[in-house]
PDB file of C-alpha atoms in Angstrom:
ATOM      1  CA  MET A  45      87.423 114.275  92.783  1.00 74.00           C
ATOM      2  CA  ALA A  46      87.958 115.506  89.278  1.00 92.00           C
ATOM      3  CA  ILE A  47      84.828 115.876  87.119  1.00 96.00           C
ATOM      4  CA  ARG A  48      85.407 113.359  83.536  1.00 97.00           C
ATOM      5  CA  ASN A  49      84.587 114.432  80.189  1.00 97.00           C
ATOM      6  CA  ILE A  50      82.297 111.783  79.094  1.00 98.00           C
ATOM      7  CA  VAL A  51      82.517 110.351  75.483  1.00 98.00           C
ATOM      8  CA  LEU A  52      79.654 110.673  72.895  1.00 98.00           C
ATOM      9  CA  GLU A  53      78.760 108.534  70.373  1.00 97.00           C
ATOM     10  CA  GLY A  54      80.907 108.777  67.488  1.00 97.00           C
ATOM     11  CA  ASP A  55      83.983 107.753  69.377  1.00 98.00           C
ATOM     12  CA  PRO A  56      85.011 104.949  68.116  1.00 98.00           C
ATOM     13  CA  ILE A  57      86.483 104.352  71.958  1.00 98.00           C
ATOM     14  CA  LEU A  58      82.794 103.810  72.936  1.00 98.00           C
ATOM     15  CA  THR A  59      82.930 100.693  70.542  1.00 98.00           C
ATOM     16  CA  LYS A  60      85.781  99.135  71.699  1.00 98.00           C
ATOM     17  CA  LYS A  61      86.683  96.406  74.519  1.00 98.00           C
ATOM     18  CA  CYS A  62      87.491  97.071  78.178  1.00 98.00           C
ATOM     19  CA  ARG A  63      90.990  95.545  79.702  1.00 98.00           C
ATOM     20  CA  VAL A  64      89.857  94.153  82.408  1.00 98.00           C
ATOM     21  CA  VAL A  65      91.897  95.317  86.478  1.00 98.00           C
ATOM     22  CA  GLU A  66      94.992  93.865  87.205  1.00 98.00           C
ATOM     23  CA  ARG A  67      95.649  96.275  89.333  1.00 98.00           C
ATOM     24  CA  PHE A  68      94.194  97.595  92.165  1.00 98.00           C
ATOM     25  CA  ASP A  69      95.748 100.340  93.359  1.00 98.00           C
ATOM     26  CA  ASP A  70      95.511 104.894  93.924  1.00 98.00           C
ATOM     27  CA  ARG A  71      94.554 104.866  89.678  1.00 98.00           C
ATOM     28  CA  LEU A  72      92.028 102.801  90.438  1.00 98.00           C
ATOM     29  CA  ALA A  73      90.663 104.734  93.122  1.00 98.00           C
ATOM     30  CA  GLN A  74      91.142 107.892  91.920  1.00 98.00           C
ATOM     31  CA  LEU A  75      88.971 106.417  88.948  1.00 98.00           C
ATOM     32  CA  ILE A  76      85.758 105.514  90.630  1.00 98.00           C
ATOM     33  CA  ASP A  77      85.953 108.264  92.511  1.00 98.00           C
ATOM     34  CA  ASP A  78      86.045 110.612  89.717  1.00 98.00           C
ATOM     35  CA  MET A  79      83.770 108.192  88.206  1.00 98.00           C
ATOM     36  CA  LYS A  80      81.160 108.650  91.382  1.00 97.00           C
ATOM     37  CA  GLU A  81      81.420 112.688  90.746  1.00 97.00           C
ATOM     38  CA  THR A  82      80.984 112.653  87.328  1.00 98.00           C
ATOM     39  CA  MET A  83      78.024 110.327  87.131  1.00 97.00           C
ATOM     40  CA  THR A  84      76.101 112.646  90.217  1.00 96.00           C
ATOM     41  CA  LEU A  85      77.206 115.857  88.001  1.00 96.00           C
ATOM     42  CA  LYS A  86      75.263 114.472  84.774  1.00 96.00           C
ATOM     43  CA  ASP A  87      72.010 112.586  86.593  1.00 94.00           C
ATOM     44  CA  GLY A  88      73.109 109.597  85.646  1.00 95.00           C
ATOM     45  CA  VAL A  89      71.875 105.577  86.370  1.00 96.00           C
ATOM     46  CA  GLY A  90      74.970 105.046  86.090  1.00 98.00           C
ATOM     47  CA  LEU A  91      78.760 104.834  84.264  1.00 98.00           C
ATOM     48  CA  ALA A  92      81.093 103.049  82.207  1.00 98.00           C
ATOM     49  CA  ALA A  93      84.742 103.678  82.268  1.00 98.00           C
ATOM     50  CA  PRO A  94      85.189 103.852  78.431  1.00 98.00           C
ATOM     51  CA  GLN A  95      82.583 107.027  78.872  1.00 98.00           C
ATOM     52  CA  VAL A  96      84.900 108.207  80.358  1.00 98.00           C
ATOM     53  CA  GLY A  97      87.967 107.608  78.345  1.00 98.00           C
ATOM     54  CA  VAL A  98      89.129 104.912  79.683  1.00 98.00           C
ATOM     55  CA  LEU A  99      89.418 101.306  78.289  1.00 98.00           C
ATOM     56  CA  LYS A 100      89.474  99.485  81.983  1.00 98.00           C
ATOM     57  CA  ARG A 101      86.216  97.058  82.955  1.00 98.00           C
ATOM     58  CA  VAL A 102      85.381 100.217  85.776  1.00 98.00           C
ATOM     59  CA  ILE A 103      81.372 100.755  86.168  1.00 98.00           C
ATOM     60  CA  VAL A 104      79.390 102.921  89.005  1.00 98.00           C
ATOM     61  CA  ILE A 105      75.575 102.127  89.012  1.00 98.00           C
ATOM     62  CA  LEU A 106      73.617 104.153  91.236  1.00 96.00           C
ATOM     63  CA  TYR A 107      71.177 102.609  93.685  1.00 92.00           C
ATOM     64  CA  GLU A 108      67.959 103.805  95.764  1.00 86.00           C
ATOM     65  CA  GLU A 109      68.336 107.242  95.232  1.00 83.00           C
ATOM     66  CA  ASP A 110      72.682 107.100  96.522  1.00 88.00           C
ATOM     67  CA  LYS A 111      73.775 104.998  97.102  1.00 95.00           C
ATOM     68  CA  ILE A 112      76.321 103.539  94.144  1.00 97.00           C
ATOM     69  CA  ILE A 113      77.733 100.727  93.781  1.00 98.00           C
ATOM     70  CA  GLU A 114      81.122 100.166  92.552  1.00 98.00           C
ATOM     71  CA  LEU A 115      82.349  96.652  89.992  1.00 98.00           C
ATOM     72  CA  VAL A 116      85.202  96.374  88.968  1.00 98.00           C
ATOM     73  CA  ASN A 117      85.664  93.412  86.212  1.00 98.00           C
ATOM     74  CA  PRO A 118      81.421  92.855  86.404  1.00 98.00           C
ATOM     75  CA  LYS A 119      79.964  89.025  84.474  1.00 98.00           C
ATOM     76  CA  ILE A 120      76.832  88.476  84.622  1.00 98.00           C
ATOM     77  CA  ILE A 121      77.048  85.551  86.017  1.00 98.00           C
ATOM     78  CA  GLU A 122      72.553  84.834  85.719  1.00 98.00           C
ATOM     79  CA  SER A 123      69.792  86.806  83.721  1.00 98.00           C
ATOM     80  CA  SER A 124      65.719  85.463  84.059  1.00 98.00           C
ATOM     81  CA  GLY A 125      62.675  87.218  82.974  1.00 98.00           C
ATOM     82  CA  MET A 126      62.228  90.445  79.947  1.00 98.00           C
ATOM     83  CA  GLN A 127      60.947  93.174  80.686  1.00 98.00           C
ATOM     84  CA  GLU A 128      61.121  96.142  77.910  1.00 97.00           C
ATOM     85  CA  ASP A 129      61.297 100.199  79.214  1.00 96.00           C
ATOM     86  CA  ALA A 130      62.858 102.993  78.267  1.00 96.00           C
ATOM     87  CA  GLU A 131      66.594 103.947  78.365  1.00 96.00           C
ATOM     88  CA  GLY A 132      69.216 107.526  76.941  1.00 96.00           C
ATOM     89  CA  CYS A 133      72.959 106.991  77.633  1.00 97.00           C
ATOM     90  CA  LEU A 134      75.555 109.497  79.130  1.00 98.00           C
ATOM     91  CA  SER A 135      76.893 109.595  76.025  1.00 98.00           C
ATOM     92  CA  CYS A 136      73.816 109.548  73.547  1.00 97.00           C
ATOM     93  CA  PRO A 137      72.240 113.071  75.282  1.00 96.00           C
ATOM     94  CA  GLY A 138      69.109 113.841  74.393  1.00 94.00           C
ATOM     95  CA  GLU A 139      68.400 109.971  72.962  1.00 96.00           C
ATOM     96  CA  TYR A 140      66.268 107.350  74.470  1.00 97.00           C
ATOM     97  CA  GLY A 141      64.401 104.188  73.378  1.00 97.00           C
ATOM     98  CA  ILE A 142      63.415 101.173  74.943  1.00 97.00           C
ATOM     99  CA  THR A 143      64.969  98.572  75.479  1.00 97.00           C
ATOM    100  CA  ARG A 144      64.544  94.871  76.302  1.00 97.00           C
ATOM    101  CA  ARG A 145      66.457  93.768  79.556  1.00 98.00           C
ATOM    102  CA  PRO A 146      66.361  91.346  81.054  1.00 98.00           C
ATOM    103  CA  MET A 147      64.104  91.775  84.988  1.00 98.00           C
ATOM    104  CA  ASN A 148      66.438  89.664  87.514  1.00 98.00           C
ATOM    105  CA  VAL A 149      70.409  89.609  87.248  1.00 98.00           C
ATOM    106  CA  LYS A 150      73.446  88.684  89.622  1.00 98.00           C
ATOM    107  CA  VAL A 151      76.856  90.711  88.758  1.00 98.00           C
ATOM    108  CA  LYS A 152      80.066  89.159  90.430  1.00 98.00           C
ATOM    109  CA  ALA A 153      82.144  91.794  90.160  1.00 98.00           C
ATOM    110  CA  GLN A 154      85.546  92.707  92.385  1.00 98.00           C
ATOM    111  CA  ASP A 155      85.522  96.054  94.159  1.00 98.00           C
ATOM    112  CA  ARG A 156      88.580  99.053  94.311  1.00 98.00           C
ATOM    113  CA  PHE A 157      90.830  96.875  96.555  1.00 98.00           C
ATOM    114  CA  GLY A 158      89.919  93.441  94.781  1.00 98.00           C
ATOM    115  CA  LYS A 159      87.253  91.308  97.297  1.00 98.00           C
ATOM    116  CA  GLU A 160      85.052  89.649  95.456  1.00 98.00           C
ATOM    117  CA  HIS A 161      80.873  90.748  95.444  1.00 98.00           C
ATOM    118  CA  VAL A 162      77.874  89.006  93.677  1.00 98.00           C
ATOM    119  CA  TYR A 163      75.459  91.686  93.250  1.00 98.00           C
ATOM    120  CA  GLU A 164      71.631  90.714  92.658  1.00 97.00           C
ATOM    121  CA  GLY A 165      69.465  93.730  91.335  1.00 97.00           C
ATOM    122  CA  GLU A 166      65.914  94.114  88.893  1.00 97.00           C
ATOM    123  CA  ALA A 167      64.072  96.644  86.905  1.00 97.00           C
ATOM    124  CA  LEU A 168      65.983  99.384  86.875  1.00 96.00           C
ATOM    125  CA  LEU A 169      69.394  97.914  88.859  1.00 97.00           C
ATOM    126  CA  ALA A 170      68.862  94.918  86.682  1.00 98.00           C
ATOM    127  CA  ARG A 171      69.263  97.150  82.971  1.00 97.00           C
ATOM    128  CA  ALA A 172      71.881  99.220  84.846  1.00 98.00           C
ATOM    129  CA  PHE A 173      73.560  96.673  85.071  1.00 98.00           C
ATOM    130  CA  CYS A 174      72.791  95.692  81.328  1.00 98.00           C
ATOM    131  CA  HIS A 175      73.560  98.751  80.292  1.00 98.00           C
ATOM    132  CA  GLU A 176      76.684  99.387  81.717  1.00 98.00           C
ATOM    133  CA  ILE A 177      78.617  96.599  81.418  1.00 98.00           C
ATOM    134  CA  ASP A 178      78.090  96.270  77.438  1.00 98.00           C
ATOM    135  CA  HIS A 179      79.055  99.699  77.359  1.00 98.00           C
ATOM    136  CA  LEU A 180      82.886  97.668  78.454  1.00 98.00           C
ATOM    137  CA  ASP A 181      81.939  95.012  75.603  1.00 98.00           C
ATOM    138  CA  GLY A 182      82.027  98.431  72.889  1.00 98.00           C
ATOM    139  CA  ILE A 183      78.034  98.195  72.750  1.00 98.00           C
ATOM    140  CA  LEU A 184      75.789 100.696  72.919  1.00 98.00           C
ATOM    141  CA  PHE A 185      71.960 100.604  74.264  1.00 98.00           C
ATOM    142  CA  LYS A 186      70.860 101.624  71.079  1.00 97.00           C
ATOM    143  CA  GLU A 187      72.291  97.896  69.392  1.00 96.00           C
ATOM    144  CA  HIS A 188      69.147  96.544  72.391  1.00 95.00           C
ATOM    145  CA  VAL A 189      65.987  99.481  70.702  1.00 97.00           C
ATOM    146  CA  ILE A 190      63.437  98.209  70.031  1.00 97.00           C
ATOM    147  CA  ARG A 191      61.529 101.480  68.928  1.00 97.00           C
ATOM    148  CA  MET A 192      63.665 105.071  69.361  1.00 97.00           C
ATOM    149  CA  LEU A 193      61.531 107.809  71.141  1.00 96.00           C
ATOM    150  CA  ASP A 194      61.071 110.883  69.849  1.00 90.00           C
ATOM    151  CA  SER A 195      60.143 114.209  71.596  1.00 78.00           C
ATOM    152  CA  SER A 196      56.852 113.625  72.643  1.00 79.00           C
ATOM    153  CA  GLU A 197      57.215 110.964  73.985  1.00 80.00           C
ATOM    154  CA  LEU A 198      60.031 111.619  75.821  1.00 72.00           C
ATOM    155  CA  GLU A 199      57.659 113.565  79.379  1.00 63.00           C
ATOM    156  CA  VAL A 200      55.725 110.007  79.453  1.00 47.00           C
ATOM    157  CA  GLU A 201      58.178 108.070  79.364  1.00 44.00           C
ATOM    158  CA  LYS A 202      61.040 109.370  81.526  1.00 42.00           C
TER     159      LYS A 202
END
């Protein structure tokens, strides 16, 4: 495994739509492993492939403090409810804003071997699904921000 550099806001790769993964091979497994290690080291909740410079539809998301979901070619197939909460991004370090996202999300995705799975998330996990899948379509969280937070609000909102 290797730590990859995080692509920062302003890099055009973050505005591009990612390609569907068709080859489930060792290179894909290496990418996923590297993304997991990078996300963990950077204290992220999620990481999308374009954030490490790769235009593939791959994301990893941390949940339950120590488990990581690997999603290849994820699609939101159902959503309900609404939540507003603080959100940040590894590609926009130090910036946070209040976003409006679905409270519940159901996602269909493949694993590193190509097997299909359905995942359900609520609250933070639903936000993470939406945030990371947006990255695959070239959308940053700031496009969903209702209001950016200033430094005096960060300690309270985090």
